[in-house]
Tab-separated table of C-alpha atoms in Angstrom:
chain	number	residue	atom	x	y	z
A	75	UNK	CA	-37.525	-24.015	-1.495
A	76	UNK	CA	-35.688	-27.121	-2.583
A	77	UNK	CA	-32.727	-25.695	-2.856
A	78	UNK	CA	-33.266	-25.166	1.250
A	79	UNK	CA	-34.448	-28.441	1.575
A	80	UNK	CA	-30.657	-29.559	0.282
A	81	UNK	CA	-28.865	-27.113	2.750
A	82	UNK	CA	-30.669	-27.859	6.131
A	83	UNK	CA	-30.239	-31.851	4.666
A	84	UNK	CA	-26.603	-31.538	3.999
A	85	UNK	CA	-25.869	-29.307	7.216
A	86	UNK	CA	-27.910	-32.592	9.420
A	87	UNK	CA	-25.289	-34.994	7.157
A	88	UNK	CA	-22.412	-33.028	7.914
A	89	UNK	CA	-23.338	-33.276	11.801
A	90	UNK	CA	-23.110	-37.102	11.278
A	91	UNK	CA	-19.898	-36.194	10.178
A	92	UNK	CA	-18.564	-34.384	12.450
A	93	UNK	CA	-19.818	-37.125	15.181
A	94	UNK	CA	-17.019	-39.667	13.540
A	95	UNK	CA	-14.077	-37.407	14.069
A	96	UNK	CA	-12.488	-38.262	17.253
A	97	UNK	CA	-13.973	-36.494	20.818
A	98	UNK	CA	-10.698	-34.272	20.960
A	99	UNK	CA	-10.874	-32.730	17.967
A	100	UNK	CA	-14.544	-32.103	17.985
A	101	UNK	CA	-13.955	-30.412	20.873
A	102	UNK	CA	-11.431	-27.921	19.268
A	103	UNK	CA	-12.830	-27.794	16.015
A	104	UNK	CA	-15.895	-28.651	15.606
A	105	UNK	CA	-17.521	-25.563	15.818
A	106	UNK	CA	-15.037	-23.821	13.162
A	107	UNK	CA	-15.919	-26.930	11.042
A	108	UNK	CA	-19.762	-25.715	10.697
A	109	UNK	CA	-19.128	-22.738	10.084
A	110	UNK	CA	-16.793	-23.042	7.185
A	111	UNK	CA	-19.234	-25.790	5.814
A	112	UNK	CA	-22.513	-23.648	6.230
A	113	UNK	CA	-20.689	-20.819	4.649
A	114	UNK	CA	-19.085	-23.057	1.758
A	115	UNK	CA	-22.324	-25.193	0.901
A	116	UNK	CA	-24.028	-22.002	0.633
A	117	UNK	CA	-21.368	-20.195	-1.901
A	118	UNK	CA	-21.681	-23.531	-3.788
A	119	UNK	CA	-25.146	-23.095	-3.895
A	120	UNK	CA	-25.187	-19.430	-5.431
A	121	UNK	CA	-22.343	-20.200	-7.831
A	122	UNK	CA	-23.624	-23.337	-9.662
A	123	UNK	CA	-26.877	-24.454	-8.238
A	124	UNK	CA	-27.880	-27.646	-7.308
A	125	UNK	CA	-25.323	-29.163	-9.628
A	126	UNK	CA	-22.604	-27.155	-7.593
A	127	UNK	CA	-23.940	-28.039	-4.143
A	128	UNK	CA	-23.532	-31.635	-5.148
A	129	UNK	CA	-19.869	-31.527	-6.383
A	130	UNK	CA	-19.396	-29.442	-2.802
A	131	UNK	CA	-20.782	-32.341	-0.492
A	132	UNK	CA	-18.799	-34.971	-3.170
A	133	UNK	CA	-15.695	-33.036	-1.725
A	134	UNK	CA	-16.421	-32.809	1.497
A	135	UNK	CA	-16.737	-36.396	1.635
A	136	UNK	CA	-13.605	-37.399	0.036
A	137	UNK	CA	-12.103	-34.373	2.132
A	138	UNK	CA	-13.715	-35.968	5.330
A	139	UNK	CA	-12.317	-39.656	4.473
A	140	UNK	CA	-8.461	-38.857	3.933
A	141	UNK	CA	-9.040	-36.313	7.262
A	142	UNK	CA	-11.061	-38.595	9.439
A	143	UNK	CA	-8.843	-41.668	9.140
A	144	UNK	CA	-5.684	-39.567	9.982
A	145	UNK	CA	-6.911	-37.595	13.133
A	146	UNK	CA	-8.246	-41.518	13.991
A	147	UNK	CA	-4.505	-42.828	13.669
A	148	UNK	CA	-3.114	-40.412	15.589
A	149	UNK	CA	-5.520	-40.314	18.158
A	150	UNK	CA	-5.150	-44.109	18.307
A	151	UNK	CA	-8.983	-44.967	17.829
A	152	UNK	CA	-8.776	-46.396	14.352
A	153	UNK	CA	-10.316	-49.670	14.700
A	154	UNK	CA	-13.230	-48.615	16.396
A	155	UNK	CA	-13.786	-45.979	13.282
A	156	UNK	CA	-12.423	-48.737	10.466
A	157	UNK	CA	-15.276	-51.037	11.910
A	158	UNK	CA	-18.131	-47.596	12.411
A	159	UNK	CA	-16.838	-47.064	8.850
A	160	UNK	CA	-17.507	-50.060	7.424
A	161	UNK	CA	-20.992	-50.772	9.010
A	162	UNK	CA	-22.044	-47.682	8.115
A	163	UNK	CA	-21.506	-48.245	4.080
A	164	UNK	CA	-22.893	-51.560	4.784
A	165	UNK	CA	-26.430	-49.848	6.160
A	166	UNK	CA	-25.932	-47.330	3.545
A	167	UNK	CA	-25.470	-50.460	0.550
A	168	UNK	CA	-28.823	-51.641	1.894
A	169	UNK	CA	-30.695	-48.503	1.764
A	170	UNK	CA	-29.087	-48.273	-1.807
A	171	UNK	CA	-31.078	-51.841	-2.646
A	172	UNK	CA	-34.133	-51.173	-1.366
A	173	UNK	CA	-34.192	-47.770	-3.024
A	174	UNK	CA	-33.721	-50.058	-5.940
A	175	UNK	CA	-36.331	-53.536	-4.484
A	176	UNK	CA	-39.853	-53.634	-6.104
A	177	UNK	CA	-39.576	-56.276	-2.664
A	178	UNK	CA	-38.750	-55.661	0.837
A	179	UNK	CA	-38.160	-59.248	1.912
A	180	UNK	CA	-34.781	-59.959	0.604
A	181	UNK	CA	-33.897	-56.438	1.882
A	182	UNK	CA	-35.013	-57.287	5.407
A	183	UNK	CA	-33.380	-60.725	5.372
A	184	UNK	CA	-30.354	-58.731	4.856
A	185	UNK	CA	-30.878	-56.190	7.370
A	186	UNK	CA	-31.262	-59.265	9.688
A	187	UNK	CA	-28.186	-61.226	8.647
A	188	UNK	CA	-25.787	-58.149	8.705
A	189	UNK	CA	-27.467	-56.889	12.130
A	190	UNK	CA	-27.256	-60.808	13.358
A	191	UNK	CA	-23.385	-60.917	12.871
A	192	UNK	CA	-22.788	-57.808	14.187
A	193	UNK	CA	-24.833	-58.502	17.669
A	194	UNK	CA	-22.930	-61.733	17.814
A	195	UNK	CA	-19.663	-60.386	17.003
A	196	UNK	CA	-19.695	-57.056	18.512
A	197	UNK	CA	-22.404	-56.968	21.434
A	198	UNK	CA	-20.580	-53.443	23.288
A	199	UNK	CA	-23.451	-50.779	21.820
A	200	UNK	CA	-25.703	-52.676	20.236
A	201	UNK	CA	-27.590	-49.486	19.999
A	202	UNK	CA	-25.263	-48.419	17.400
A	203	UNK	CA	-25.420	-51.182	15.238
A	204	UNK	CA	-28.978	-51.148	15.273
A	205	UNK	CA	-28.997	-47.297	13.627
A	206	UNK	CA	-26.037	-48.373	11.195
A	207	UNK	CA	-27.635	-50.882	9.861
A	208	UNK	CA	-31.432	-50.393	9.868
A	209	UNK	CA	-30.428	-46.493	10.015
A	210	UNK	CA	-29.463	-46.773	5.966
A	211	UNK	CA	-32.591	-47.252	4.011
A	212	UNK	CA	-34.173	-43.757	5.702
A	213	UNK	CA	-30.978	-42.250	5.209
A	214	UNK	CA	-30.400	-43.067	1.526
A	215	UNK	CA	-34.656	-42.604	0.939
A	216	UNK	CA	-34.375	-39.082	2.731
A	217	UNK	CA	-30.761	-37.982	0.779
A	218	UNK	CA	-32.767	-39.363	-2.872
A	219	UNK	CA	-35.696	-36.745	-1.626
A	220	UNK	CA	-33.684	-34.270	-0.862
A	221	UNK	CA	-31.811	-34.190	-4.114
A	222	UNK	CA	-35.201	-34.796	-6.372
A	223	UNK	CA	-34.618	-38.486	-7.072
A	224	UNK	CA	-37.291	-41.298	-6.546
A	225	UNK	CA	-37.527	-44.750	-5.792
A	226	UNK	CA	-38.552	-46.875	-8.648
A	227	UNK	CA	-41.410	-47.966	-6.119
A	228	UNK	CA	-42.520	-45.395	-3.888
A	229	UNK	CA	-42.466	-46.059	-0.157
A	230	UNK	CA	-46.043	-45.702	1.408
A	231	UNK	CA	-47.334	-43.931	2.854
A	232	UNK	CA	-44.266	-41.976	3.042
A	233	UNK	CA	-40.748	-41.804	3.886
A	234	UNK	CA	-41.545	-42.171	7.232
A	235	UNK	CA	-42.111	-45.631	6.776
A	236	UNK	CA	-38.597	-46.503	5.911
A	237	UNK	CA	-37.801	-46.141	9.526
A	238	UNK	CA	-39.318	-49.196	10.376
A	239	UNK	CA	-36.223	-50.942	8.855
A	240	UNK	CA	-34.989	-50.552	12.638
A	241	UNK	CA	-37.220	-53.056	13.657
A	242	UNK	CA	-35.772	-55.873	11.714
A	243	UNK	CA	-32.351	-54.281	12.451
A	244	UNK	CA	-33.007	-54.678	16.297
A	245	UNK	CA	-34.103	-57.726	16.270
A	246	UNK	CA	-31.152	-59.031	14.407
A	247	UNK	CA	-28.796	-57.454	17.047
A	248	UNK	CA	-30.427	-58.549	20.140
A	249	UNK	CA	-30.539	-62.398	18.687
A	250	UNK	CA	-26.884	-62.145	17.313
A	251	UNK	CA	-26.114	-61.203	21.061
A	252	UNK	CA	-28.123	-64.178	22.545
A	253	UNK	CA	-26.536	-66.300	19.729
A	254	UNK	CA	-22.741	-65.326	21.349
A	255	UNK	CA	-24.072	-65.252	25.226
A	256	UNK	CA	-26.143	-68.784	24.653
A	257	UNK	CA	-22.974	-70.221	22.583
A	258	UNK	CA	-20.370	-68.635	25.496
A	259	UNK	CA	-22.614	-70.325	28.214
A	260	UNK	CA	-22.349	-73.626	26.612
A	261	UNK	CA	-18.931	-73.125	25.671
A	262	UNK	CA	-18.304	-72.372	29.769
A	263	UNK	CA	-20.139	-75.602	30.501
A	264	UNK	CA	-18.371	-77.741	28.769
């Protein structure tokens, strides 16, 4: 039953994946792609159990880095995925922290600083930055589920609840964008 749990977890990771690649080659391979990983994660997971399933999505990872960043330079998007890239470890530090946090205060303060400079920085899809950022605490709660590994303070009632670290992530955004329009106003002004 767990050991289900991991592959239906792994395969909705692996779509998240697949999302970074650039359109074009999505389009072409994509499909092939979840095949090969359904059909690999699940060989993993009959030849060394859990243990093996883990070392599989450790590959796939490092595979999907070194691939991911060279379909990006030659399709000539690379600094939209460098910045993607580096927001998304950022959410994905913070869920690490609170996963960690007997307190969610300082973890919310830096949900809101984070979110704050990108909304003032990067305004075009705020939408995005809002599930980067806020989107890492449920991500890294649901993956240490998933895999059997708890929080030294449970979330309650559940892991639900870690979704409401989009809240503090929206918020952040939508001021960090008022911040640049209010300061771009003035700026005009003067």
């Amino acid at each position: 039953m767990r050991a289900a749990r991991c592959i239906r977890f792994g395969r909705f990771l692996f779509e998240g994946l697949i999302a970074l690649y650039p359109h074009s080659f999505r389009a072409e391979y994509g499909e092939e792609m979840r095949l090969v990983f359904k059909e690999a994660s699940e060989e993993a997971l009959r030849r060394r159990g859990l243990q093996g399933l883990l070392g599989f999505w450790l590959s796939t990872l490092s595979d999907f880095v070194v691939a991911s960043t060279r379909e990006h330079l030659a399709a000539g998007t690379y600094k939209a995925f460098l910045l993607g890239s580096c927001v998304a470890v950022g959410g994905l530090g913070i869920g690490y922290l609170d996963f960690h946090a007997s307190e969610v205060q300082p973890i919310i303060g830096l949900i809101l600083i984070f979110s704050f400079g990108l909304g003032a920085t990067r305004p075009a899809g705020a939408w995005k930055w809002v599930l980067c950022t806020g989107g890492g605490i449920p991500a890294v709660h649901l993956l240490g589920s998933a895999m059997g590994v708890h929080p030294n303070y449970p979330v309650q009632p559940n892991v639900g609840a870690t979704f409401l670290a989009l809240i503090p992530a929206a918020i952040g955004v939508y001021l960090g964008m008022g911040f640049r329009a209010m300061t771009t106003a003035v700026r005009n002004y003067l």
